[in-house]
Amino acid sequence: RGGEVDEALALLREMGEKGLKPNVFCYNSAIAACERSENSERAVELLREMEGEGIAPDVFGYNATINAYQKSGQWERAVALLDEAR
């Protein structure tokens, strides 16, 4: 599973190197990979990176990040992010 995250992050990086701007779907795919590997910290970093790039996170990105927090036992952060998403 960690390999999936590495691959997704490499693809985002490669897009940037080639002058392509990742969209919400690209970020959501990477965030979902983080969720599956229970890497909540990287998931939220990607969510914040999206915002910094002017891309509004959608329900899928928030959901995957909240699930990553939940899977890693970080309920307080999951609830805080849920409140933010509302």
Tab-separated table of C-alpha atoms in Angstrom:
chain	number	residue	atom	x	y	z
A	1	ARG	CA	0.000	0.000	0.000
A	2	GLY	CA	2.844	2.382	0.728
A	3	GLY	CA	3.986	1.851	-2.852
A	4	GLU	CA	0.645	3.123	-4.090
A	5	VAL	CA	1.153	6.370	-2.173
A	6	ASP	CA	4.676	6.735	-3.517
A	7	GLU	CA	3.422	6.182	-7.061
A	8	ALA	CA	0.584	8.690	-6.692
A	9	LEU	CA	2.921	11.317	-5.242
A	10	ALA	CA	5.470	10.663	-7.987
A	11	LEU	CA	2.779	11.223	-10.613
A	12	LEU	CA	1.779	14.543	-9.036
A	13	ARG	CA	5.427	15.601	-8.952
A	14	GLU	CA	5.944	14.501	-12.561
A	15	MET	CA	2.925	16.490	-13.680
A	16	GLY	CA	4.407	19.607	-12.117
A	17	GLU	CA	7.779	18.975	-13.722
A	18	LYS	CA	6.093	18.745	-17.127
A	19	GLY	CA	4.189	21.976	-16.602
A	20	LEU	CA	0.843	20.286	-16.025
A	21	LYS	CA	-1.343	21.465	-13.171
A	22	PRO	CA	-2.972	18.631	-11.214
A	23	ASN	CA	-6.725	19.066	-10.821
A	24	VAL	CA	-9.085	18.017	-8.040
A	25	PHE	CA	-9.339	14.486	-9.451
A	26	CYS	CA	-5.561	14.015	-9.414
A	27	TYR	CA	-5.321	15.227	-5.837
A	28	ASN	CA	-8.286	13.110	-4.752
A	29	SER	CA	-6.631	10.005	-6.192
A	30	ALA	CA	-3.439	10.713	-4.248
A	31	ILE	CA	-5.402	11.469	-1.071
A	32	ALA	CA	-7.359	8.224	-1.483
A	33	ALA	CA	-4.076	6.314	-1.782
A	34	CYS	CA	-2.955	7.936	1.470
A	35	GLU	CA	-6.221	6.931	3.101
A	36	ARG	CA	-5.828	3.305	2.026
A	37	SER	CA	-2.342	3.234	3.539
A	38	GLU	CA	-3.563	5.060	6.678
A	39	ASN	CA	-1.186	7.951	6.019
A	40	SER	CA	-3.345	10.710	7.460
A	41	GLU	CA	-0.554	13.271	7.717
A	42	ARG	CA	0.250	13.092	4.016
A	43	ALA	CA	-3.451	13.117	3.129
A	44	VAL	CA	-4.011	16.394	4.966
A	45	GLU	CA	-0.811	17.837	3.486
A	46	LEU	CA	-2.223	17.149	0.024
A	47	LEU	CA	-5.550	18.690	0.996
A	48	ARG	CA	-3.734	21.858	2.121
A	49	GLU	CA	-1.557	21.817	-0.989
A	50	MET	CA	-4.705	21.780	-3.109
A	51	GLU	CA	-5.996	24.840	-1.301
A	52	GLY	CA	-2.645	26.566	-1.774
A	53	GLU	CA	-2.879	25.892	-5.499
A	54	GLY	CA	-6.330	27.457	-5.611
A	55	ILE	CA	-8.128	24.135	-5.983
A	56	ALA	CA	-11.127	23.789	-3.705
A	57	PRO	CA	-11.246	20.388	-2.002
A	58	ASP	CA	-14.481	18.532	-2.641
A	59	VAL	CA	-16.461	15.985	-0.662
A	60	PHE	CA	-14.296	13.121	-1.951
A	61	GLY	CA	-11.037	14.689	-0.805
A	62	TYR	CA	-12.442	15.610	2.588
A	63	ASN	CA	-13.998	12.174	3.015
A	64	ALA	CA	-10.772	10.311	2.225
A	65	THR	CA	-8.775	12.551	4.573
A	66	ILE	CA	-11.314	12.172	7.375
A	67	ASN	CA	-11.239	8.384	6.859
A	68	ALA	CA	-7.433	8.420	7.019
A	69	TYR	CA	-7.626	10.224	10.364
A	70	GLN	CA	-10.237	7.758	11.592
A	71	LYS	CA	-8.157	4.741	10.553
A	72	SER	CA	-5.159	6.088	12.441
A	73	GLY	CA	-7.260	6.701	15.566
A	74	GLN	CA	-7.147	10.490	15.336
A	75	TRP	CA	-10.821	11.118	16.012
A	76	GLU	CA	-10.404	14.697	17.203
A	77	ARG	CA	-8.694	15.675	13.967
A	78	ALA	CA	-11.303	13.796	11.944
A	79	VAL	CA	-14.121	15.707	13.650
A	80	ALA	CA	-12.291	19.030	13.244
A	81	LEU	CA	-11.852	18.397	9.531
A	82	LEU	CA	-15.499	17.403	9.221
A	83	ASP	CA	-16.471	20.718	10.812
A	84	GLU	CA	-14.178	22.538	8.389
A	85	ALA	CA	-15.718	20.764	5.417
A	86	ARG	CA	-19.214	21.887	6.374
